[in-house]
CSV table of C-alpha atoms and ligand atoms in Angstrom, one decimal:
chain,number,residue,atom,x,y,z
A,1248,TYR,CA,29.4,-35.2,-19.4
A,1249,ALA,CA,28.2,-32.5,-17.1
A,1250,LYS,CA,26.9,-30.6,-20.1
A,1251,THR,CA,25.0,-33.6,-21.3
A,1252,ALA,CA,23.5,-34.1,-17.9
A,1253,GLY,CA,22.6,-30.5,-17.7
A,1254,LYS,CA,21.0,-30.6,-21.1
A,1255,HIS,CA,19.1,-33.7,-20.2
A,1256,ARG,CA,17.9,-32.2,-17.0
A,1257,PHE,CA,16.8,-29.0,-18.9
A,1258,GLN,CA,14.8,-31.1,-21.4
A,1259,PHE,CA,13.2,-33.0,-18.5
A,1260,TYR,CA,11.8,-29.7,-17.1
A,1261,GLU,CA,11.2,-28.0,-20.4
A,1262,PRO,CA,7.5,-28.8,-20.8
A,1263,ARG,CA,6.7,-27.4,-17.4
A,1264,MET,CA,8.8,-24.4,-17.9
A,1265,SER,CA,7.2,-23.6,-21.2
A,1266,ASP,CA,3.8,-24.1,-19.6
A,1267,SER,CA,4.4,-21.6,-16.9
A,1268,LEU,CA,6.1,-19.3,-19.4
A,1269,LYS,CA,3.1,-19.5,-21.6
A,1270,ALA,CA,0.8,-18.7,-18.7
A,1271,ARG,CA,2.9,-15.7,-17.8
A,1272,LEU,CA,2.9,-14.5,-21.4
A,1273,ASP,CA,-0.9,-14.9,-21.5
A,1274,MET,CA,-1.2,-13.0,-18.3
A,1275,ALA,CA,1.1,-10.2,-19.4
A,1276,ARG,CA,-1.0,-9.9,-22.6
A,1277,ALA,CA,-4.2,-9.8,-20.5
A,1278,LEU,CA,-2.6,-7.1,-18.3
A,1279,GLN,CA,-1.7,-5.1,-21.3
A,1280,HIS,CA,-5.3,-5.3,-22.4
A,1281,ALA,CA,-6.5,-4.4,-19.0
A,1282,ILE,CA,-4.3,-1.2,-19.0
A,1283,GLU,CA,-5.5,-0.3,-22.5
A,1284,TYR,CA,-9.2,-0.6,-21.5
A,1285,ASP,CA,-8.6,0.4,-17.8
A,1286,GLU,CA,-10.1,-2.6,-16.1
A,1287,PHE,CA,-8.9,-1.5,-12.7
A,1288,VAL,CA,-10.9,-0.5,-9.7
A,1289,VAL,CA,-9.4,1.2,-6.7
A,1290,TYR,CA,-10.6,0.2,-3.2
A,1291,TYR,CA,-9.9,2.3,-0.2
A,1292,GLN,CA,-9.0,1.2,3.3
A,1293,PRO,CA,-9.4,3.6,6.2
A,1294,ARG,CA,-6.4,4.5,8.5
A,1295,VAL,CA,-7.6,6.0,11.8
A,1296,ASN,CA,-6.2,7.7,14.9
A,1297,THR,CA,-5.8,5.1,17.6
A,1298,SER,CA,-7.1,7.2,20.4
A,1299,THR,CA,-9.8,9.3,18.8
A,1300,GLY,CA,-10.9,7.0,16.0
A,1301,GLU,CA,-10.8,9.9,13.6
A,1302,LEU,CA,-10.3,9.0,9.9
A,1303,VAL,CA,-6.8,10.1,9.0
A,1304,SER,CA,-6.4,8.8,5.5
A,1305,LEU,CA,-7.5,6.2,2.9
A,1306,GLU,CA,-5.1,3.8,1.3
A,1307,ALA,CA,-5.7,3.2,-2.4
A,1308,LEU,CA,-5.5,-0.6,-3.1
A,1309,VAL,CA,-5.9,-1.6,-6.7
A,1310,ARG,CA,-8.0,-4.5,-7.9
A,1311,TRP,CA,-8.3,-5.9,-11.5
A,1312,LEU,CA,-11.9,-6.3,-12.6
A,1313,HIS,CA,-11.2,-9.2,-15.0
A,1314,PRO,CA,-14.0,-9.9,-17.5
A,1315,GLN,CA,-13.9,-13.6,-16.7
A,1316,ARG,CA,-12.2,-14.0,-13.4
A,1317,GLY,CA,-13.9,-11.2,-11.5
A,1318,LEU,CA,-12.1,-9.1,-9.0
A,1319,VAL,CA,-8.4,-10.1,-9.0
A,1320,PRO,CA,-6.3,-9.1,-5.9
A,1321,PRO,CA,-3.1,-7.1,-6.5
A,1322,LEU,CA,-0.7,-9.8,-5.3
A,1323,GLU,CA,-1.8,-11.9,-8.3
A,1324,PHE,CA,-0.8,-9.3,-10.9
A,1325,ILE,CA,1.5,-6.6,-9.4
A,1326,PRO,CA,4.6,-8.8,-9.3
A,1327,LEU,CA,4.2,-9.7,-13.0
A,1328,ALA,CA,3.4,-6.0,-13.8
A,1329,GLU,CA,6.7,-5.1,-12.0
A,1330,GLU,CA,8.7,-7.7,-13.9
A,1331,THR,CA,7.3,-6.7,-17.3
A,1332,ARG,CA,7.4,-2.9,-16.5
A,1333,LEU,CA,3.7,-2.8,-17.1
A,1334,ILE,CA,3.6,-1.3,-13.6
A,1335,LEU,CA,4.6,2.0,-15.2
A,1336,PRO,CA,1.5,2.6,-17.3
A,1337,MET,CA,-0.6,0.9,-14.6
A,1338,GLY,CA,0.8,3.1,-12.0
A,1339,GLU,CA,-0.2,6.1,-14.1
A,1340,LEU,CA,-3.7,4.9,-14.3
A,1341,ILE,CA,-3.9,4.4,-10.6
A,1342,VAL,CA,-2.7,7.9,-9.8
A,1343,ALA,CA,-5.3,9.2,-12.3
A,1344,HIS,CA,-8.0,7.2,-10.7
A,1345,VAL,CA,-7.1,8.5,-7.2
A,1346,CYS,CA,-6.9,12.1,-8.3
A,1347,ARG,CA,-10.2,11.9,-10.2
A,1348,GLN,CA,-11.9,10.2,-7.3
A,1349,LEU,CA,-10.7,12.9,-4.9
A,1350,SER,CA,-12.0,15.7,-7.2
A,1351,LEU,CA,-15.4,14.0,-7.5
A,1352,TRP,CA,-15.7,13.7,-3.7
A,1353,LYS,CA,-14.7,17.3,-3.3
A,1354,GLU,CA,-17.2,18.4,-5.9
A,1355,ALA,CA,-19.9,16.5,-4.0
A,1356,GLY,CA,-19.0,18.6,-1.0
A,1357,LEU,CA,-17.6,15.7,1.1
A,1358,PRO,CA,-15.0,16.2,3.8
A,1359,VAL,CA,-12.2,14.5,2.0
A,1360,VAL,CA,-9.1,13.1,3.7
A,1361,PRO,CA,-5.7,12.4,2.2
A,1362,ILE,CA,-5.3,9.3,0.0
A,1363,SER,CA,-2.1,7.2,0.2
A,1364,VAL,CA,-0.9,5.6,-3.0
A,1365,ASN,CA,1.4,2.5,-3.1
A,1366,VAL,CA,4.4,2.9,-5.3
A,1367,SER,CA,6.6,0.0,-6.5
A,1368,PRO,CA,10.4,0.0,-6.5
A,1369,ARG,CA,10.3,-0.3,-10.3
A,1370,GLN,CA,8.3,2.9,-10.6
A,1371,PHE,CA,10.9,4.6,-8.5
A,1372,ASN,CA,13.8,3.5,-10.6
A,1373,HIS,CA,12.3,4.0,-14.0
A,1374,GLY,CA,9.5,6.4,-13.9
A,1375,ASN,CA,9.4,10.0,-13.0
A,1376,ILE,CA,7.3,9.7,-9.9
A,1377,LYS,CA,7.3,13.3,-9.1
A,1378,ALA,CA,6.1,14.4,-12.5
A,1379,LEU,CA,3.5,11.6,-12.6
A,1380,PHE,CA,1.9,12.9,-9.4
A,1381,ALA,CA,2.3,16.6,-10.1
A,1382,THR,CA,0.7,16.3,-13.5
A,1383,ARG,CA,-2.5,14.6,-12.3
A,1384,MET,CA,-2.7,16.7,-9.2
A,1385,LEU,CA,-2.6,19.8,-11.4
A,1386,GLN,CA,-5.2,18.4,-13.8
A,1387,TYR,CA,-7.7,17.6,-11.0
A,1388,GLN,CA,-6.8,20.5,-8.8
A,1389,ILE,CA,-5.7,18.3,-5.9
A,1390,GLU,CA,-3.8,20.1,-3.1
A,1391,SER,CA,-0.6,18.3,-2.2
A,1392,GLY,CA,-1.7,17.7,1.4
A,1393,LEU,CA,-4.3,15.3,0.0
A,1394,ILE,CA,-1.8,12.9,-1.5
A,1395,GLU,CA,0.6,10.5,0.4
A,1396,ILE,CA,3.0,7.9,-1.0
A,1397,GLU,CA,3.7,4.5,0.4
A,1398,ILE,CA,7.0,2.9,-0.4
A,1399,THR,CA,8.1,-0.4,0.9
A,1400,GLU,CA,11.2,-0.4,3.1
A,1401,SER,CA,13.1,-2.8,0.8
A,1402,SER,CA,12.6,-0.5,-2.2
A,1403,MET,CA,14.5,2.3,-0.5
A,1404,MET,CA,17.6,0.2,-0.2
A,1405,GLY,CA,18.9,0.6,-3.8
A,1406,GLU,CA,20.8,3.6,-5.0
A,1407,GLN,CA,20.5,5.7,-1.9
A,1408,GLU,CA,21.6,8.9,-3.5
A,1409,GLU,CA,19.2,8.9,-6.4
A,1410,ILE,CA,16.3,7.8,-4.3
A,1411,SER,CA,17.0,10.3,-1.6
A,1412,SER,CA,17.0,13.2,-4.0
A,1413,GLU,CA,13.8,11.9,-5.7
A,1414,LEU,CA,12.1,11.5,-2.3
A,1415,ARG,CA,13.1,15.0,-1.3
A,1416,SER,CA,11.7,16.6,-4.4
A,1417,ILE,CA,8.4,14.7,-3.9
A,1418,ARG,CA,8.3,15.8,-0.3
A,1419,ALA,CA,9.0,19.3,-1.4
A,1420,LEU,CA,5.7,19.2,-3.3
A,1421,GLY,CA,4.0,18.7,0.1
A,1422,ILE,CA,3.4,15.0,-0.3
A,1423,LYS,CA,3.8,12.9,2.8
A,1424,LEU,CA,6.0,9.8,2.6
A,1425,LEU,CA,5.2,6.6,4.3
A,1426,VAL,CA,7.4,3.5,4.8
A,1427,ASP,CA,5.2,0.5,4.0
A,1428,ASP,CA,5.7,-3.0,5.6
A,1429,PHE,CA,8.3,-1.6,8.1
A,1430,GLY,CA,10.2,-4.2,10.0
A,1431,THR,CA,10.6,-6.6,7.0
A,1432,GLY,CA,13.7,-4.8,5.6
A,1433,TYR,CA,16.9,-3.8,7.0
A,1434,SER,CA,16.9,0.0,7.0
A,1435,SER,CA,17.8,1.9,10.1
A,1436,LEU,CA,15.6,4.6,11.5
A,1437,SER,CA,18.3,7.2,11.1
A,1438,GLN,CA,18.5,6.2,7.4
A,1439,LEU,CA,14.7,6.7,7.1
A,1440,GLN,CA,14.8,10.0,8.8
A,1441,ARG,CA,17.6,11.1,6.5
A,1442,LEU,CA,15.3,10.1,3.6
A,1443,ALA,CA,12.7,12.4,5.2
A,1444,MET,CA,10.1,9.7,5.7
A,1445,ASP,CA,7.1,11.0,7.7
A,1446,VAL,CA,5.3,7.8,8.7
A,1447,LEU,CA,6.3,4.2,9.6
A,1448,LYS,CA,3.7,1.6,8.8
A,1449,VAL,CA,4.7,-1.4,10.9
A,1450,ASP,CA,4.1,-4.7,9.0
A,1451,ARG,CA,1.2,-6.7,10.1
A,1452,ALA,CA,3.5,-9.6,11.0
A,1453,PHE,CA,4.4,-7.6,14.2
A,1454,THR,CA,0.8,-6.6,14.9
A,1455,SER,CA,-0.3,-10.2,14.8
A,1456,GLU,CA,2.2,-11.0,17.5
A,1457,LEU,CA,0.5,-8.6,19.9
A,1458,GLY,CA,-1.1,-10.5,22.8
A,1459,LYS,CA,0.5,-13.7,21.7
A,1460,SER,CA,4.1,-13.1,22.7
A,1461,GLU,CA,6.3,-10.6,24.3
A,1462,GLU,CA,8.1,-9.9,21.1
A,1463,GLY,CA,5.5,-7.9,19.2
A,1464,GLU,CA,5.0,-5.6,22.2
A,1465,VAL,CA,8.8,-5.2,22.7
A,1466,PHE,CA,9.2,-4.4,19.0
A,1467,PHE,CA,6.4,-1.8,19.0
A,1468,ARG,CA,7.7,-0.2,22.2
A,1469,ALA,CA,11.2,0.2,20.8
A,1470,ILE,CA,10.0,1.5,17.4
A,1471,LEU,CA,7.6,3.9,18.9
A,1472,SER,CA,10.1,5.5,21.2
A,1473,MET,CA,12.7,5.9,18.5
A,1474,ALA,CA,10.2,7.0,15.8
A,1475,HIS,CA,8.7,9.6,18.1
A,1476,ALA,CA,12.1,10.9,19.1
A,1477,LEU,CA,12.8,11.4,15.4
A,1478,GLY,CA,9.5,13.1,14.8
A,1479,MET,CA,7.9,10.2,12.8
A,1480,THR,CA,4.3,8.9,13.1
A,1481,VAL,CA,3.7,5.2,13.6
A,1482,VAL,CA,0.9,3.1,12.1
A,1483,ALA,CA,0.1,-0.5,13.0
A,1484,GLU,CA,-1.0,-2.4,9.9
A,1485,GLY,CA,-3.3,-5.4,10.0
A,1486,VAL,CA,-5.2,-4.8,13.3
A,1487,GLU,CA,-7.6,-7.7,13.4
A,1488,THR,CA,-8.6,-8.0,17.0
A,1489,ALA,CA,-9.8,-5.9,20.0
A,1490,THR,CA,-6.9,-7.2,22.0
A,1491,GLN,CA,-4.4,-5.9,19.4
A,1492,LEU,CA,-6.2,-2.6,19.4
A,1493,ARG,CA,-6.2,-2.3,23.2
A,1494,ILE,CA,-2.4,-3.1,23.4
A,1495,LEU,CA,-1.7,-0.5,20.6
A,1496,GLN,CA,-3.7,2.1,22.5
A,1497,SER,CA,-1.8,1.4,25.7
A,1498,LEU,CA,1.5,1.7,23.8
A,1499,ASP,CA,0.4,5.0,22.4
A,1500,CYS,CA,0.7,3.9,18.8
A,1501,ASP,CA,-0.4,6.8,16.7
A,1502,GLU,CA,-2.6,5.2,14.0
A,1503,ILE,CA,-4.0,1.9,13.0
A,1504,GLN,CA,-5.3,0.1,10.0
A,1505,GLY,CA,-6.8,-3.3,9.6
A,1506,TYR,CA,-9.9,-5.5,9.2
A,1507,PHE,CA,-11.0,-4.8,12.7
A,1508,ILE,CA,-11.5,-1.2,11.8
A,1509,ALA,CA,-12.5,-1.6,8.2
A,1510,ARG,CA,-11.7,-3.6,5.1
A,1511,PRO,CA,-10.7,-2.0,1.8
A,1512,LEU,CA,-14.0,-0.7,0.5
A,1513,PRO,CA,-15.2,0.1,-3.0
A,1514,PRO,CA,-15.4,3.8,-3.9
A,1515,ALA,CA,-19.2,3.9,-3.5
A,1516,GLU,CA,-19.0,3.1,0.2
A,1517,ILE,CA,-16.6,5.9,1.0
A,1518,PRO,CA,-18.9,8.9,1.1
A,1519,ARG,CA,-20.6,7.2,4.1
A,1520,ILE,CA,-17.3,6.6,5.8
A,1521,LEU,CA,-16.1,10.2,5.3
A,1522,GLN,CA,-19.0,11.4,7.4
A,1523,LYS,CA,-18.5,8.9,10.2
A,1524,ARG,CA,-16.1,8.6,13.0
A,1525,PHE,CA,-14.6,5.3,14.1
A,1526,LEU,CA,-15.1,5.7,17.8
A,1527,ILE,CA,-12.6,3.7,19.8
A,1528,ASP,CA,-13.5,4.0,23.4
A,1529,MET,CA,-10.8,2.5,25.5
A,1530,PRO,CA,-10.7,0.4,27.6
A,1531,ARG,CA,-14.4,-0.4,27.9
A,1532,GLN,CA,-15.6,-1.2,24.5
A,1533,ILE,CA,-15.2,-0.5,20.9
A,1534,VAL,CA,-18.1,0.9,18.9
A,1535,PHE,CA,-17.7,1.5,15.3
A,1536,PRO,CA,-18.5,3.0,13.0
A,1537,LEU,CA,-20.6,5.4,14.9
A,1538,GLU,CA,-23.2,7.4,13.1
A,1539,MET,CA,-22.7,11.2,13.6
B,3096,C2E,P1,0.1,-3.1,1.3
B,3096,C2E,O1,0.4,-1.8,0.7
B,3096,C2E,O2,1.0,-3.5,2.5
B,3096,C2E,O3,-1.4,-3.2,1.7
B,3096,C2E,C1,-1.9,-3.9,2.8
B,3096,C2E,C2,-2.6,-5.2,2.4
B,3096,C2E,O4,-3.0,-5.9,3.6
B,3096,C2E,C3,-3.8,-5.0,1.5
B,3096,C2E,O5,-3.9,-6.2,0.7
B,3096,C2E,C4,-4.9,-5.0,2.6
B,3096,C2E,O6,-6.1,-5.4,2.0
B,3096,C2E,C5,-4.4,-6.0,3.5
B,3096,C2E,N1,-4.9,-5.9,4.9
B,3096,C2E,C6,-5.4,-4.7,5.4
B,3096,C2E,N2,-5.8,-4.9,6.7
B,3096,C2E,C7,-5.6,-6.2,6.9
B,3096,C2E,C8,-5.8,-7.1,8.1
B,3096,C2E,O7,-6.3,-6.7,9.1
B,3096,C2E,N3,-5.5,-8.4,7.9
B,3096,C2E,C9,-5.0,-8.9,6.8
B,3096,C2E,N4,-4.7,-10.2,6.7
B,3096,C2E,N5,-4.8,-8.2,5.7
B,3096,C2E,C10,-5.0,-6.8,5.8
B,3096,C2E,P2,-4.1,-6.0,-0.9
B,3096,C2E,O8,-5.2,-5.0,-1.2
B,3096,C2E,O9,-4.4,-7.4,-1.4
B,3096,C2E,O10,-2.8,-5.5,-1.4
B,3096,C2E,C11,-1.6,-6.3,-1.3
B,3096,C2E,C12,-0.4,-5.5,-1.7
B,3096,C2E,O11,-0.4,-5.2,-3.1
B,3096,C2E,C13,-0.2,-4.1,-1.0
B,3096,C2E,O12,0.3,-4.3,0.3
B,3096,C2E,C14,0.7,-3.4,-2.0
B,3096,C2E,O13,2.0,-3.8,-1.7
B,3096,C2E,C15,0.3,-4.0,-3.3
B,3096,C2E,N6,-0.6,-3.0,-4.0
B,3096,C2E,C16,-1.9,-2.8,-3.8
B,3096,C2E,N7,-2.4,-1.7,-4.6
B,3096,C2E,C17,-1.3,-1.3,-5.2
B,3096,C2E,C18,-1.0,-0.2,-6.2
B,3096,C2E,O14,-1.9,0.6,-6.5
B,3096,C2E,N8,0.2,0.0,-6.6
B,3096,C2E,C19,1.3,-0.9,-6.2
B,3096,C2E,N9,2.5,-0.6,-6.7
B,3096,C2E,N10,1.1,-1.9,-5.3
B,3096,C2E,C20,-0.1,-2.0,-4.9
B,3097,MG,MG1,0.5,0.0,1.5
B,3098,MG,MG1,1.7,-2.5,4.1
B,3099,MG,MG1,2.1,-5.5,2.8
């Protein structure tokens, strides 16, 4: 009887399931096409020093320039790319984009800063991340100090041993390692230090609490004191207001990123940014970006 009921239930949902399955298949096919014809654009979001406003780095954030849909944000295609493993060829394209872009800016004589690249758990488990970066950096003559890698906290939870040796070998190339969305997973700081992580990017969920409740401030205070004791740099993600910025300055948070400073920008807008400084004059007022 249970079997019949189960079967019945399955049939009831089948049309919807196959609809969504069909949509996913269409999407996967479109993504495959997008990879073949490289329909991706990389935007760059500044990360700045909290007290000096100096540009520290640019985060590479991919967008899909879809022929019909226009600019598609990553959260609408990265998850499927991860499930279908299309993230592997896509990830290669993104690294190539970033290295080519850096070499173009360098050739133009611009004062380049490091670029941080987001790497998915899937890429970690199935691709050779180290070779992927090393190959393109060699091709485009990019010094290792100009590349950083962002890995989400949750993706470092898996096979500790393998991941830790891979991370070490990447770091041995001189590439900085950043923990993305910190605070959303369950890693301990000592674990992250053992993995030789250089920078903690505190998830914007905590930043958005600043000024609203005690919790956000308490969290930042604790993380900052421990991270600093362990020699790690702390970044607040998603800074959207002057209040949040002011609190982060008073807490001595090292670096900040967020719409209040700058949104992710198309490559054409970056040369201007590279020659500017985001002056953050505390506590009187915030003036940015300031022409130099
Ligand atoms: P993420 O790495 O944590 O990137 C931060 C996201 O927050 C970006 O969204 C950024 O635009 C957004 N953001 C920055 N400042 C603020 C702010 O002040 N307020 C708010 N509300 N949002 C802010 P985006 O570009 O849509 O990217 C979403 C996620 O997609 C990224 O999260 C990252 O996990 C993933 N992603 C993006 N590019 C790549 C990539 O090249 N490879 C991989 N594997 N994943 C990527
Ligand atoms: Mg990131
Ligand atoms: Mg993040
Ligand atoms: Mg995030």
